[in-house]
PDB file of C-alpha atoms in Angstrom:
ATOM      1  CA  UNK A 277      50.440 -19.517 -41.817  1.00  0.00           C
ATOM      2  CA  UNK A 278      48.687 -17.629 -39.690  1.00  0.00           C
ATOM      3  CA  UNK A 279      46.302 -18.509 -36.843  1.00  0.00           C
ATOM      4  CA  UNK A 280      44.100 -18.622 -33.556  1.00  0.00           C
ATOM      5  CA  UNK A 281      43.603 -21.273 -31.524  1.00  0.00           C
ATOM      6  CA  UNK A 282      41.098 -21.528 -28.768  1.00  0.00           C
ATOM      7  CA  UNK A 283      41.759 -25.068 -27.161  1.00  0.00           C
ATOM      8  CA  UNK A 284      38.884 -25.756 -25.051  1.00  0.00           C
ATOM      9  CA  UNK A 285      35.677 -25.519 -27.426  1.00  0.00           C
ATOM     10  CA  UNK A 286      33.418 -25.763 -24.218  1.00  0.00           C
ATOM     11  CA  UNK A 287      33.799 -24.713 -20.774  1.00  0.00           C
ATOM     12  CA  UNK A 288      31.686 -25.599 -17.873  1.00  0.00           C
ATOM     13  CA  UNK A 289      31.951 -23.031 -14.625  1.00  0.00           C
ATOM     14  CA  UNK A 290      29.899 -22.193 -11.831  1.00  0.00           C
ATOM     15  CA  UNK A 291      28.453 -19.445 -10.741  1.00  0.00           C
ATOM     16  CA  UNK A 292      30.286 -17.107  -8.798  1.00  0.00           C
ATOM     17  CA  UNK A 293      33.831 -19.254  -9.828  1.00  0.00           C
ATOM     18  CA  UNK A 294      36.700 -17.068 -12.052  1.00  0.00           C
ATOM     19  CA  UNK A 295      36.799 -18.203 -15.690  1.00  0.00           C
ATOM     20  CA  UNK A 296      39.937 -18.190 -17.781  1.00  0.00           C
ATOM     21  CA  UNK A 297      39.859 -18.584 -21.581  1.00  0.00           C
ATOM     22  CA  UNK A 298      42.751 -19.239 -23.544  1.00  0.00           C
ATOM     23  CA  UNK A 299      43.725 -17.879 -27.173  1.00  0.00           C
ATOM     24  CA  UNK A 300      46.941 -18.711 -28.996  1.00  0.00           C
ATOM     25  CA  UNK A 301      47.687 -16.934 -32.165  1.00  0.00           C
ATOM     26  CA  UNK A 302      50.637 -17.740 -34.907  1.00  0.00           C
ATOM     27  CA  UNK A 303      51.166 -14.563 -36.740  1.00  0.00           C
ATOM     28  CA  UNK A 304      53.800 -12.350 -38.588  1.00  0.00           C
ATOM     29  CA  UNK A 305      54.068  -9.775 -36.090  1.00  0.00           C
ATOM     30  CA  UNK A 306      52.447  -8.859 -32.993  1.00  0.00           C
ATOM     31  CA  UNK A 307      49.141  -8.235 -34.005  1.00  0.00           C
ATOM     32  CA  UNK A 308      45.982  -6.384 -32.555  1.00  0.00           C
ATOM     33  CA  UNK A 309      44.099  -9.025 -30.522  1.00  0.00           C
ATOM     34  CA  UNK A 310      40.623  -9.023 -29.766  1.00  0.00           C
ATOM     35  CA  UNK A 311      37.638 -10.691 -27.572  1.00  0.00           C
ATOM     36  CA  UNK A 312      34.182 -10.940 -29.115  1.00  0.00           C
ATOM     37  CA  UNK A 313      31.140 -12.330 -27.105  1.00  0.00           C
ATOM     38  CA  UNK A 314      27.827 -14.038 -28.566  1.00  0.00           C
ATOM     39  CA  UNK A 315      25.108 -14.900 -27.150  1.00  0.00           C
ATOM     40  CA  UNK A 316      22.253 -16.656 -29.122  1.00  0.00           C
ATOM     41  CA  UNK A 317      20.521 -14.249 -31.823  1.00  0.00           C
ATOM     42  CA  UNK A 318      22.562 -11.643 -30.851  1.00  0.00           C
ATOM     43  CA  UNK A 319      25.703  -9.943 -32.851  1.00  0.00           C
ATOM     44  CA  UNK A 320      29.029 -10.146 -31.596  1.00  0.00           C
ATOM     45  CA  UNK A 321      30.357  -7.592 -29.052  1.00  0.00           C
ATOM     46  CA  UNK A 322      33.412  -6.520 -28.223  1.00  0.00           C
ATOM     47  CA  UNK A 323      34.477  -7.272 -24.863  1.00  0.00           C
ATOM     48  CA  UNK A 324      38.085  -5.732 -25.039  1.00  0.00           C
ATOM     49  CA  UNK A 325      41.124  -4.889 -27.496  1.00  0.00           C
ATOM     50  CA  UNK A 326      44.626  -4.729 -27.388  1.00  0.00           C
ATOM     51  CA  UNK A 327      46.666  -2.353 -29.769  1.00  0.00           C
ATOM     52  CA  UNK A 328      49.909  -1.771 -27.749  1.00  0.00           C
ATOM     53  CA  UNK A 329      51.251  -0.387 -24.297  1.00  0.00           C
ATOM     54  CA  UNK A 330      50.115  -2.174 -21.360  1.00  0.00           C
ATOM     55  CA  UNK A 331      49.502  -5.823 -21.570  1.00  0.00           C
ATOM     56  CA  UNK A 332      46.805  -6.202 -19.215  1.00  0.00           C
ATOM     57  CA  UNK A 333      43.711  -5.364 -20.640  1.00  0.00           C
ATOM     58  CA  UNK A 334      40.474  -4.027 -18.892  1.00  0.00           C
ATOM     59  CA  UNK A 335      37.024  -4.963 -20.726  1.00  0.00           C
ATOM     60  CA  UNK A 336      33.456  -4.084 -20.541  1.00  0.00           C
ATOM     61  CA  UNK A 337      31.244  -6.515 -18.058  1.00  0.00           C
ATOM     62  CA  UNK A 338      34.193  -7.197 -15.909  1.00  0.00           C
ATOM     63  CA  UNK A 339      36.810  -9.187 -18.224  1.00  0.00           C
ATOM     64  CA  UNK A 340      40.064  -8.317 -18.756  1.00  0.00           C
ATOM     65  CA  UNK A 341      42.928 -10.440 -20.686  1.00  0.00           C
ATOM     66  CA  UNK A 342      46.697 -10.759 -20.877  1.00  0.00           C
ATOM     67  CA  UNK A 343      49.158 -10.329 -23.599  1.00  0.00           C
ATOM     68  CA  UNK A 344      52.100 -12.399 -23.318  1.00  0.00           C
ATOM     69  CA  UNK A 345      54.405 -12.106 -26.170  1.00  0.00           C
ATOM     70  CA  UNK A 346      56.624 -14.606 -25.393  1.00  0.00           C
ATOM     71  CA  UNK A 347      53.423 -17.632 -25.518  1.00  0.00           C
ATOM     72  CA  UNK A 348      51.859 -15.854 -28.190  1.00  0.00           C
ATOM     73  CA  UNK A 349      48.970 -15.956 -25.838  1.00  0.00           C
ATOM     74  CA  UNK A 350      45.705 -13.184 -25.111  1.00  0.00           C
ATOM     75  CA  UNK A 351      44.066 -15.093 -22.316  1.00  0.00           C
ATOM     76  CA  UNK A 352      40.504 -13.550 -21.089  1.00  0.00           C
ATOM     77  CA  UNK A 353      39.632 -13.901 -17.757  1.00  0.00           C
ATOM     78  CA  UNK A 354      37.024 -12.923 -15.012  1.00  0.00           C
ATOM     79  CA  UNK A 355      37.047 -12.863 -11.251  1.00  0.00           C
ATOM     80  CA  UNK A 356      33.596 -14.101 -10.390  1.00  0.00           C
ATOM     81  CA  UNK A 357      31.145 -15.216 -13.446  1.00  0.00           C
ATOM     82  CA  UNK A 358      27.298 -14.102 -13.520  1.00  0.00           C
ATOM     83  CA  UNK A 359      24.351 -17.027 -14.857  1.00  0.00           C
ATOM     84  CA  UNK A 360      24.465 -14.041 -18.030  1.00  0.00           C
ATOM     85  CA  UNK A 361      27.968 -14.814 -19.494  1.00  0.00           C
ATOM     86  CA  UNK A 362      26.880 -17.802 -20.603  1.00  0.00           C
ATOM     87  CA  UNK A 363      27.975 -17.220 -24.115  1.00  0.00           C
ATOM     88  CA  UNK A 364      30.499 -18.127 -26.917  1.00  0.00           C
ATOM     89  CA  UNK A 365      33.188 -16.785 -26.827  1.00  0.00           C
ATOM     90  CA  UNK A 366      35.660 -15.791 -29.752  1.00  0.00           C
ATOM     91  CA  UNK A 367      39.444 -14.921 -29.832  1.00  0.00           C
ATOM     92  CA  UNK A 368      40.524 -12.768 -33.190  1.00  0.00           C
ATOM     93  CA  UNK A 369      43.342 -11.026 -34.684  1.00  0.00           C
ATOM     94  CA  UNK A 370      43.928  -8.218 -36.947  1.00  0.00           C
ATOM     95  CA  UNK A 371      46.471  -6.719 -39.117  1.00  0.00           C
ATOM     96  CA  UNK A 372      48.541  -3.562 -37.705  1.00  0.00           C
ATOM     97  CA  UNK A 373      47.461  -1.764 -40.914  1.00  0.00           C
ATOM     98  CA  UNK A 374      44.459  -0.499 -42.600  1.00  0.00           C
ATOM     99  CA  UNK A 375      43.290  -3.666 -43.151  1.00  0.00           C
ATOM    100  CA  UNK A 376      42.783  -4.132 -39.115  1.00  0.00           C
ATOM    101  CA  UNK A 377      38.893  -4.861 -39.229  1.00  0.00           C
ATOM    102  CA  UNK A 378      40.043  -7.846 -41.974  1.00  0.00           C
ATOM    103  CA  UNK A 379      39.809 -10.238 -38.769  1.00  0.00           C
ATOM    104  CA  UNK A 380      40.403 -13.667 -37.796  1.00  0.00           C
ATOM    105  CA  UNK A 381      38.655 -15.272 -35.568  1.00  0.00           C
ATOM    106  CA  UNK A 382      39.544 -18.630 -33.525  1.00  0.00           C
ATOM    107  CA  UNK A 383      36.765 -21.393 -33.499  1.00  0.00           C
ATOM    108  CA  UNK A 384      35.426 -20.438 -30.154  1.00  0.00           C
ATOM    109  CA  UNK A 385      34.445 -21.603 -26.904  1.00  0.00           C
ATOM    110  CA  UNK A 386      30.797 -21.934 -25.374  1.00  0.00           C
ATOM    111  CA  UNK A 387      30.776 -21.338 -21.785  1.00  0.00           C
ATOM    112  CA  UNK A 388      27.994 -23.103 -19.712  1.00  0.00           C
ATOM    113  CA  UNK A 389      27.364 -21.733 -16.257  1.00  0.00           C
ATOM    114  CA  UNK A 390      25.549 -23.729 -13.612  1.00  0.00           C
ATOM    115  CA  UNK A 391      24.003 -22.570 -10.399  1.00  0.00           C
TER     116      UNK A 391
ATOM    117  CA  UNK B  95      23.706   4.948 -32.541  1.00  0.00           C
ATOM    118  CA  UNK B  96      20.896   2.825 -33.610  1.00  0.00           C
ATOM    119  CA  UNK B  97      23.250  -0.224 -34.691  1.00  0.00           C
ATOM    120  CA  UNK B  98      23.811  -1.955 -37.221  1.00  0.00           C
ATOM    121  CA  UNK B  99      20.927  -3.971 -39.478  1.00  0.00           C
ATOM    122  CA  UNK B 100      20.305  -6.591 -41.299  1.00  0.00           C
ATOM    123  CA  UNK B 101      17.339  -7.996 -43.211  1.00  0.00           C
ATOM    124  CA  UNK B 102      15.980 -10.807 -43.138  1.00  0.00           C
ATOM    125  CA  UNK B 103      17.019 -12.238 -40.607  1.00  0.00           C
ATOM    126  CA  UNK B 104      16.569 -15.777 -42.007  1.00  0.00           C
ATOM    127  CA  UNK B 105      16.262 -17.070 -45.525  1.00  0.00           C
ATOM    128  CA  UNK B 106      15.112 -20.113 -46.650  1.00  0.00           C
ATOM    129  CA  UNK B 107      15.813 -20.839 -50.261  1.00  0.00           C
ATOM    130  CA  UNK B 108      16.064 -23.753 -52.778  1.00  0.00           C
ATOM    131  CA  UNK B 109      19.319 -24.738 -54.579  1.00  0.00           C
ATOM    132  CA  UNK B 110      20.150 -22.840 -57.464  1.00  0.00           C
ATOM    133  CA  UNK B 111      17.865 -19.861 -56.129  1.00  0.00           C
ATOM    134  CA  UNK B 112      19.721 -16.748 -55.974  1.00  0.00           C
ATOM    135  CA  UNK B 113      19.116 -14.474 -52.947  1.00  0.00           C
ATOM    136  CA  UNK B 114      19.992 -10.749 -51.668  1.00  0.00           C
ATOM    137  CA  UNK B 115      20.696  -9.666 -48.215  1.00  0.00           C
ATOM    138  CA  UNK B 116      21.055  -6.002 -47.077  1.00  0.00           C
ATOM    139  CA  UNK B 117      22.977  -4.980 -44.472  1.00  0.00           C
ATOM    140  CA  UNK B 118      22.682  -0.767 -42.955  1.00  0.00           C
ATOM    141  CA  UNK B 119      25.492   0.283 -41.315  1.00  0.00           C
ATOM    142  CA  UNK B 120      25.484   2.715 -38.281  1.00  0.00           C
ATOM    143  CA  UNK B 121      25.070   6.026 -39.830  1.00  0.00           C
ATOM    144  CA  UNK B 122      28.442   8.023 -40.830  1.00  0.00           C
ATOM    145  CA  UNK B 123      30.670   4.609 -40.234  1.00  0.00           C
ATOM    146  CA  UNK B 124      32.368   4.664 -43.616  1.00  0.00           C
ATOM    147  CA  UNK B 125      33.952   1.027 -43.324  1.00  0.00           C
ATOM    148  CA  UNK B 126      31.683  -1.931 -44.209  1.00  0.00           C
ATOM    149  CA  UNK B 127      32.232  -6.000 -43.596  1.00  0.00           C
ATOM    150  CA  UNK B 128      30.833  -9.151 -44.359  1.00  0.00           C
ATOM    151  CA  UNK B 129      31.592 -11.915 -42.840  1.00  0.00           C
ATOM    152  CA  UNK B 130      30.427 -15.774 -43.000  1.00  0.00           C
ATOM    153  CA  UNK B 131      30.268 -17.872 -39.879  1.00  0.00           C
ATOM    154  CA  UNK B 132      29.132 -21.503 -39.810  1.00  0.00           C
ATOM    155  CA  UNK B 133      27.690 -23.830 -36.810  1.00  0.00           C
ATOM    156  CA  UNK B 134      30.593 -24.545 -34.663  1.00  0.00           C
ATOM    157  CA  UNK B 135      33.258 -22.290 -36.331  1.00  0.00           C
ATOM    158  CA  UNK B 136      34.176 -18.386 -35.837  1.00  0.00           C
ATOM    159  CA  UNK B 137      33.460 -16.115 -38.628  1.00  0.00           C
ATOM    160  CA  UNK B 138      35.199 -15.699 -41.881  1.00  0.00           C
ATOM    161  CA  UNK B 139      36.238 -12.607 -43.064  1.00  0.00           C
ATOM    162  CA  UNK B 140      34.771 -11.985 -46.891  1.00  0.00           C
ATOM    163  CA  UNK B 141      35.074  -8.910 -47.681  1.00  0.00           C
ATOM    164  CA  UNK B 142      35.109  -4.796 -47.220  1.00  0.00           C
ATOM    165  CA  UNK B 143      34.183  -1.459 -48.094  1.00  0.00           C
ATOM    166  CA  UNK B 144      35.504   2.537 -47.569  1.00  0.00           C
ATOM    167  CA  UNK B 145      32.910   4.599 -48.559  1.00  0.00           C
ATOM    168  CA  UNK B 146      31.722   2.907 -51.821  1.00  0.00           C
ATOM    169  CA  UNK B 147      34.648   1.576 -52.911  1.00  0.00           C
ATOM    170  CA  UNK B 148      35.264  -2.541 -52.140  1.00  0.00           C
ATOM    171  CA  UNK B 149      38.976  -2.607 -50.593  1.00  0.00           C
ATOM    172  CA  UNK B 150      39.184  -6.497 -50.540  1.00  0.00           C
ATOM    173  CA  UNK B 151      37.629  -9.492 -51.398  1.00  0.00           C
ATOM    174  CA  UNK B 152      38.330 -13.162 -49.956  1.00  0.00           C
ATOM    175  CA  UNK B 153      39.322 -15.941 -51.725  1.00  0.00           C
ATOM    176  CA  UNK B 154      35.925 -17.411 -50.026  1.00  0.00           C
ATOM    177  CA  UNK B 155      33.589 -15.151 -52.188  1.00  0.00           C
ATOM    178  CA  UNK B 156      33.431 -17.018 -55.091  1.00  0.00           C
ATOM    179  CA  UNK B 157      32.278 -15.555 -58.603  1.00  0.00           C
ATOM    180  CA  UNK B 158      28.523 -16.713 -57.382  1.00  0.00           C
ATOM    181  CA  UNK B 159      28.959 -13.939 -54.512  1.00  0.00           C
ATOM    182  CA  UNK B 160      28.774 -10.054 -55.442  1.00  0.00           C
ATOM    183  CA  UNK B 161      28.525  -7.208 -52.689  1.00  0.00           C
ATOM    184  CA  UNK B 162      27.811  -3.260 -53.365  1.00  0.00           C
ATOM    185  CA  UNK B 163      27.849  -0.427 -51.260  1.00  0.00           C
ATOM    186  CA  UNK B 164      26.073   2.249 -53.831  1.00  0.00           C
ATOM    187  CA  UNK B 165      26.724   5.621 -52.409  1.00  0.00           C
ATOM    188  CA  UNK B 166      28.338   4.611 -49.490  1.00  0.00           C
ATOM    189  CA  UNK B 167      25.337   3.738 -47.375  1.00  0.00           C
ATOM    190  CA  UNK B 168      23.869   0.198 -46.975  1.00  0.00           C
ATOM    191  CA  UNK B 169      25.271  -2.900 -48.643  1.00  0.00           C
ATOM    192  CA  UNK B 170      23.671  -5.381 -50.348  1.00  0.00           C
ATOM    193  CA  UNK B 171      25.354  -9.226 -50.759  1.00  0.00           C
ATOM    194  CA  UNK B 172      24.017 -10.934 -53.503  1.00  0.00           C
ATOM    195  CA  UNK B 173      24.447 -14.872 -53.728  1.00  0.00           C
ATOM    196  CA  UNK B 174      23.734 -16.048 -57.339  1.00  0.00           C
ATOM    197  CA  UNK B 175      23.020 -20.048 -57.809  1.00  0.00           C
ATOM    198  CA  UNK B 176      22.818 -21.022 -54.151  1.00  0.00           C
ATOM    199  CA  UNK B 177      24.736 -24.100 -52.732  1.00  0.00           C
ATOM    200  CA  UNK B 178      23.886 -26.202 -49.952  1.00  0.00           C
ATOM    201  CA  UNK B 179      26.911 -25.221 -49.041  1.00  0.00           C
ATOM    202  CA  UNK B 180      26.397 -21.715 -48.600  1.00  0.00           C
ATOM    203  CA  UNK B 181      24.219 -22.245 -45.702  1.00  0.00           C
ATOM    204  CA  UNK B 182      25.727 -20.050 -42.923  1.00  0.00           C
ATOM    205  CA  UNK B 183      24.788 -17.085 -41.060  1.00  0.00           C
ATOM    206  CA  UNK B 184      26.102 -13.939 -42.840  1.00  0.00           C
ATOM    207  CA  UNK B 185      27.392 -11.303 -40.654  1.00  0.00           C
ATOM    208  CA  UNK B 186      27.902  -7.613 -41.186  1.00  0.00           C
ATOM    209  CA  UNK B 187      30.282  -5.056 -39.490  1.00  0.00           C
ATOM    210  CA  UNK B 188      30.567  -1.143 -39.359  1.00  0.00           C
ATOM    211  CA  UNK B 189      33.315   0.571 -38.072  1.00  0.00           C
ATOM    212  CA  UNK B 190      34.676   4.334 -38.600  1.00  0.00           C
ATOM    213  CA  UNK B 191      38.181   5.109 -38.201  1.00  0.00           C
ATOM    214  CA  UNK B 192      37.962   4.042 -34.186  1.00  0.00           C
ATOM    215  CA  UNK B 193      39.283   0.300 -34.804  1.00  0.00           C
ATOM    216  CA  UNK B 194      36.386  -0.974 -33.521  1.00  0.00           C
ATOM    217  CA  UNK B 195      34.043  -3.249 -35.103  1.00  0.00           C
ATOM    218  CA  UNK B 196      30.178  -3.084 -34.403  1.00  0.00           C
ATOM    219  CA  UNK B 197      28.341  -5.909 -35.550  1.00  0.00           C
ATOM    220  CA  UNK B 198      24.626  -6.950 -36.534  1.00  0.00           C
ATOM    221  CA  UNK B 199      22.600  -9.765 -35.626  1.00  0.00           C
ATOM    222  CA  UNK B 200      23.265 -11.391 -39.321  1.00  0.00           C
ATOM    223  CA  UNK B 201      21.122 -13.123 -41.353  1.00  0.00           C
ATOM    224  CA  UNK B 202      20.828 -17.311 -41.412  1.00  0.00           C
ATOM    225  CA  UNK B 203      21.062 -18.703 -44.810  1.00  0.00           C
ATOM    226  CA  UNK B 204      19.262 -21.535 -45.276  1.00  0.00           C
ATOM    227  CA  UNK B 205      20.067 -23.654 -48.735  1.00  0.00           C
ATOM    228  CA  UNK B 206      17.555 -26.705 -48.851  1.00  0.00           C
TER     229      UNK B 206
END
């Protein structure tokens, strides 16, 4: 069946400290892998996508994530984190076809940031 | 782009009350989703549109759910005989042929 799995629900990170969030996916075939960010009464934005070619992936706000096919894994990280990315944060998958925008998402994972 | 919208933003309604949302897409995007999220879980994909036409339904959207897309425009998601268990915020998505989604704020369903 397939699936994404973000393992930590919440994360807890100061200011100024690099963030890493994980994202395992059980799928069919390599699929197109995405990072979504909400923050409270807002939509959901796309930080970054992967389709294909390199695996390291550069994002908007300074985030940037790994495919590794081998752990099934699209990791999102960032270097230093600002008071603003306090946020949830959501993992999802798509289809290589014309479904792609059918996506699913993992559960999420709230990051708190503290002065 | 001015994004896309969706009204109301909240909804309060009584069991067994049926209600409408409407979702506007960014002008010219010709792909349309709806999707359900609930407190603590990602969202659910329930369906979407090309153009007019509805492409695929989830096995979530029960026979109490019904979306359009008349002329290809805005949508409309109609829930018929609410449930306390359809309480969830219902999310909408544009895209063109970019494979990017764009989303709106959604609207919170409220099912007392």
């Amino acid at each position: 069946a397939q699936s994404v799995t973000q393992p930590d629900i919440h994360i807890t990170v100061s200011e100024g400290a690099s963030l890493e969030l994980r994202c395992n996916y059980s799928y069919g075939a390599t699929p197109y892998l995405f990072w979504y960010v909400q923050s409270p009464g807002q939509g959901l934005q796309l930080l970054l996508k992967y389709f294909s070619g390199d695996t390291l992936v550069q994002g908007i706000k300074g985030f940037e994530a790994e495919f590794k096919r081998s752990q099934s894994s699209f990791n999102l990280r960032k270097p230093s984190v600002h008071w603003s990315d306090a946020a949830e944060y959501f993992c999802a998958v798509g289809a290589t076809t014309d479904s792609w925008g059918k996506l699913q998402f993992g559960a999420g994972t709230q990051v708190v940031v503290t002065p | 782009d001015t994004g896309v919208s969706q009204d109301p933003r909240h909804k309060i309604t009584k069991r067994g009350q049926n209600v409408t949302f409407r979702c506007d897409p960014i002008s010219e995007h010709n792909r349309l989703y709806w999707y359900r999220q609930t407190l603590g879980q990602g969202p659910e994909f329930l369906t979407y549109f090309q153009n007019e036409a509805q492409l695929e339904k989830s096995r979530l959207l029960s026979d109490r759910f019904s979306a359009e897309r008349p002329k290809g425009s805005f949508s409309t998601l109609e829930i018929q005989r609410t449930e306390q268990g359809d309480s969830a915020m219902y999310l909408c998505a544009s895209s063109s042929d970019m494979e990017k989604l764009f989303f709106g704020s959604g609207t919170q369903l409220s099912v007392l």
